[in-house]
Amino acid sequence: MSSDQQQPRGPVDSSRIPRFAGPATFARLPRLDEVGRADVAVVGVPFDSGVSYRPGARFGSNAVREASRLLRPYNPAQDASPFALAQVADAGDIAANPFDIHEAVETVERAAGELLDTGARLMTLGGDHTIALPLLRAVARRHGPVALLHFDAHLDTWDTYFGAEYTHGTPFRRAVEEGILDTSALSHVGTRGPLYGKKDLTDDAKMGFGIVTSADVMRRGVDEVADQLRQRIGDRPLYVSIDIDCLDPAHAPGTGTPEAGGMTSRELLEILRGLASCNLVSADVVEVAPAYDHAEITSVAASHTAYELTTIMSRQIAAGREDRV
Ligand SMILES: [Mn+2]
């Protein structure tokens, strides 16, 4: 670490102040305004006006923060202390208009862009999946078209619902149309469940997506899946978007459009760890709807998912700093 680099300020010391006391920032980390700048900014987008079935993901950002109180500073699976390697801070919430989806999309794009302009990578806590579009726009403005790894039960490449172009089932079709994705490296993981018709799949394939279904993960195993994804991504800048409904409802009941036959949280976390060498520029975890949750099952899974992603980004930031010294 170079001399002009201050030691990152880490989480509240849980041996002094119990985990269940005090306000819930992500992983009990400092707020962004307390540290000035962050290498990784954890930001909430409590917006769910784009959902097609159960509402409630607007409460997801804070539910994940609440469940993240139990995260500890050392991640043995990646042999790393993510909050010591880089400054990770909670940037609060982006206040998006719940009554005007176009304005909300513009607000998220602008606010995400401002955070990215500080040099931070984003770990966004949704919110419904609509927000992936403005987040990808902001990321692409900084990095150019990015590789996309999309964990979800659903394709989210549908065209419109009730005539609406911006919904939680359409962000990735819009993103392909806008040219903000690198169409040579697009993958869905965890796909399953009934579709409207076979055309959903042929349209999706035409856009450039490859699919690793939930059953593929079970049959082929997490290491082979991660290897294949890593090869497809290469050294491209990578955005990871995780709809918590990629998990089976047993592992994530608190979500808006659950589908039977999903991955376990163990499989999801292991696949992510297998991607630690990828150039992860930002990520989101979306669709946690705590009103349908029990015992924080879903928000705990989401908090651990965000923790693995944050660890990958922190390790890369620290490695980049060493390269420059
Ligand atoms: Mn989705």
XYZ file of C-alpha atoms in Angstrom, residues 64-299:
236
model
C -30.227 -6.835 3.252
C -28.442 -4.206 5.357
C -30.243 -5.504 8.465
C -29.297 -9.142 7.675
C -25.696 -8.099 6.924
C -25.049 -7.283 10.603
C -23.793 -10.845 10.982
C -21.105 -10.616 8.281
C -17.605 -10.823 9.717
C -14.463 -9.089 8.434
C -12.495 -12.160 7.233
C -13.755 -14.209 4.273
C -12.086 -17.633 4.528
C -13.531 -18.890 1.224
C -11.493 -16.236 -0.611
C -8.766 -15.913 2.061
C -9.297 -12.155 2.194
C -10.409 -9.364 4.532
C -12.396 -7.310 2.032
C -12.860 -4.252 4.258
C -9.131 -4.018 5.022
C -7.987 -4.444 1.402
C -10.065 -1.520 0.134
C -12.346 1.180 1.473
C -15.861 -0.180 1.347
C -18.591 2.196 2.505
C -22.372 2.420 2.546
C -23.464 5.185 0.190
C -27.077 5.186 1.411
C -30.020 5.036 -0.963
C -30.776 6.508 -4.366
C -34.201 8.145 -3.993
C -36.123 7.110 -7.108
C -39.636 8.353 -7.906
C -42.075 5.482 -7.169
C -44.774 7.019 -9.399
C -42.773 7.718 -12.566
C -40.672 4.847 -13.860
C -38.953 6.893 -16.600
C -37.896 9.529 -14.094
C -36.757 6.793 -11.676
C -34.598 5.180 -14.369
C -33.000 8.567 -15.126
C -32.396 9.227 -11.426
C -30.684 5.869 -10.895
C -28.502 6.330 -13.991
C -27.416 9.810 -12.897
C -26.756 8.911 -9.229
C -24.888 5.714 -10.165
C -22.829 7.699 -12.670
C -21.860 10.226 -10.000
C -20.640 7.440 -7.702
C -18.725 5.741 -10.535
C -17.114 9.082 -11.429
C -15.442 9.106 -7.992
C -13.638 5.906 -9.045
C -15.842 3.645 -6.914
C -17.151 0.282 -8.022
C -20.801 -0.235 -7.139
C -22.373 -2.998 -5.083
C -26.039 -2.131 -5.502
C -28.817 -3.536 -3.307
C -32.244 -3.444 -5.001
C -34.997 -2.850 -5.543
C -36.520 -4.730 -8.431
C -34.612 -5.745 -11.563
C -35.682 -2.664 -13.539
C -32.737 -0.867 -11.956
C -30.171 -3.031 -13.770
C -30.751 -1.019 -16.966
C -29.777 2.421 -15.610
C -26.931 0.825 -13.626
C -25.577 -0.784 -16.805
C -25.909 2.497 -18.703
C -23.801 4.238 -16.062
C -21.235 1.419 -15.977
C -20.989 1.294 -19.796
C -20.365 5.033 -19.958
C -17.299 4.449 -17.799
C -16.058 1.085 -19.122
C -17.652 0.694 -22.551
C -19.879 -2.309 -23.302
C -19.482 -4.844 -20.483
C -19.739 -8.621 -20.208
C -22.863 -9.584 -18.269
C -23.364 -12.499 -15.940
C -27.025 -12.622 -14.999
C -28.181 -14.986 -12.236
C -31.964 -15.312 -12.365
C -34.794 -17.820 -12.670
C -36.017 -15.688 -15.572
C -34.517 -14.380 -18.793
C -35.476 -10.709 -18.260
C -35.111 -10.195 -22.015
C -38.821 -9.812 -22.738
C -39.887 -6.875 -24.887
C -42.750 -5.074 -23.114
C -45.445 -5.689 -20.501
C -48.763 -3.882 -20.970
C -46.894 -1.690 -23.418
C -44.252 -0.683 -20.872
C -40.636 -0.832 -22.044
C -39.077 -0.407 -18.594
C -40.069 -3.249 -16.251
C -38.245 -5.825 -14.139
C -38.647 -8.389 -16.956
C -37.117 -6.288 -19.742
C -33.836 -4.625 -18.650
C -31.467 -6.841 -20.616
C -33.313 -6.582 -23.924
C -33.186 -2.780 -23.558
C -29.489 -3.006 -22.670
C -28.723 -5.093 -25.802
C -30.738 -2.666 -27.963
C -28.769 0.250 -26.522
C -25.410 -1.381 -27.271
C -24.186 -1.182 -23.687
C -23.451 -4.920 -23.374
C -20.628 -6.899 -24.990
C -22.808 -9.417 -26.810
C -19.947 -11.894 -27.120
C -20.033 -12.498 -23.349
C -23.619 -12.649 -22.068
C -24.797 -15.472 -19.812
C -27.852 -16.343 -17.767
C -27.343 -18.712 -14.839
C -30.080 -20.456 -12.853
C -32.765 -20.155 -15.545
C -35.848 -22.352 -15.098
C -39.606 -22.336 -15.018
C -42.353 -21.943 -17.600
C -42.112 -19.397 -20.421
C -44.691 -17.735 -22.683
C -43.389 -19.738 -25.638
C -40.260 -21.166 -27.263
C -39.742 -17.811 -28.984
C -38.653 -16.396 -25.609
C -35.591 -18.652 -25.883
C -34.857 -18.085 -29.575
C -35.132 -14.294 -29.149
C -32.812 -14.500 -26.159
C -30.247 -16.572 -28.066
C -30.357 -14.077 -30.980
C -29.369 -11.325 -28.546
C -26.263 -13.363 -27.755
C -27.110 -14.940 -24.419
C -25.899 -18.360 -23.357
C -27.920 -20.192 -20.730
C -26.772 -22.304 -17.803
C -30.017 -23.625 -16.382
C -30.575 -24.452 -12.751
C -30.566 -28.151 -13.743
C -27.223 -27.669 -15.581
C -25.692 -26.391 -12.340
C -26.931 -29.525 -10.535
C -25.788 -31.956 -13.263
C -22.442 -30.401 -14.163
C -21.432 -28.994 -10.796
C -20.263 -25.571 -9.721
C -16.576 -25.893 -10.702
C -17.292 -26.823 -14.320
C -19.927 -24.088 -14.589
C -17.581 -21.463 -13.166
C -14.784 -22.594 -15.525
C -17.065 -22.251 -18.553
C -18.292 -18.812 -17.461
C -14.747 -17.608 -16.813
C -13.647 -18.680 -20.268
C -16.563 -16.861 -21.864
C -15.889 -13.676 -19.905
C -12.103 -13.610 -20.341
C -10.574 -10.285 -19.277
C -13.531 -8.157 -20.347
C -14.971 -5.720 -17.797
C -17.707 -7.750 -16.097
C -21.006 -6.729 -14.544
C -22.763 -9.319 -12.360
C -26.507 -8.919 -11.816
C -28.085 -11.288 -9.314
C -31.824 -11.695 -8.987
C -32.203 -13.513 -5.677
C -34.921 -15.618 -7.317
C -32.095 -17.556 -8.994
C -32.187 -19.442 -5.696
C -34.850 -22.027 -4.972
C -37.779 -20.677 -2.936
C -36.449 -22.883 -0.100
C -33.372 -20.610 -0.059
C -35.098 -17.366 -1.065
C -38.826 -17.332 -0.303
C -38.875 -13.546 0.046
C -38.995 -12.524 -3.587
C -41.517 -11.345 -6.145
C -41.645 -14.112 -8.780
C -40.528 -17.401 -7.188
C -39.972 -20.537 -9.314
C -39.491 -24.095 -8.053
C -36.324 -26.048 -8.808
C -33.680 -23.403 -8.182
C -30.062 -23.351 -7.077
C -29.011 -23.536 -3.473
C -27.316 -20.566 -1.835
C -24.225 -22.806 -1.515
C -24.123 -23.301 -5.296
C -24.509 -19.574 -5.978
C -21.759 -18.585 -3.541
C -19.395 -21.257 -4.910
C -19.916 -20.171 -8.530
C -19.172 -16.567 -7.532
C -15.977 -17.618 -5.739
C -14.958 -19.374 -8.955
C -15.114 -16.003 -10.731
C -12.682 -14.254 -8.382
C -10.134 -13.698 -11.168
C -12.634 -11.874 -13.414
C -12.489 -8.089 -13.829
C -15.650 -7.342 -11.831
C -16.395 -3.641 -12.286
C -19.757 -3.481 -10.486
C -22.617 -5.715 -9.370
C -26.161 -5.757 -8.075
C -28.325 -8.035 -5.925
C -32.021 -7.404 -6.492
C -35.571 -8.630 -5.898
C -35.406 -9.289 -2.146
C -38.985 -8.702 -0.952
C -38.888 -9.104 2.817
C -42.657 -9.230 3.395
C -42.642 -12.802 1.979
C -39.485 -13.783 3.848
C -39.197 -15.920 6.977
C -36.433 -15.671 9.557
C -34.406 -13.453 7.148
C -33.665 -16.504 4.945
C -33.658 -14.444 1.750
C -31.960 -11.336 3.086
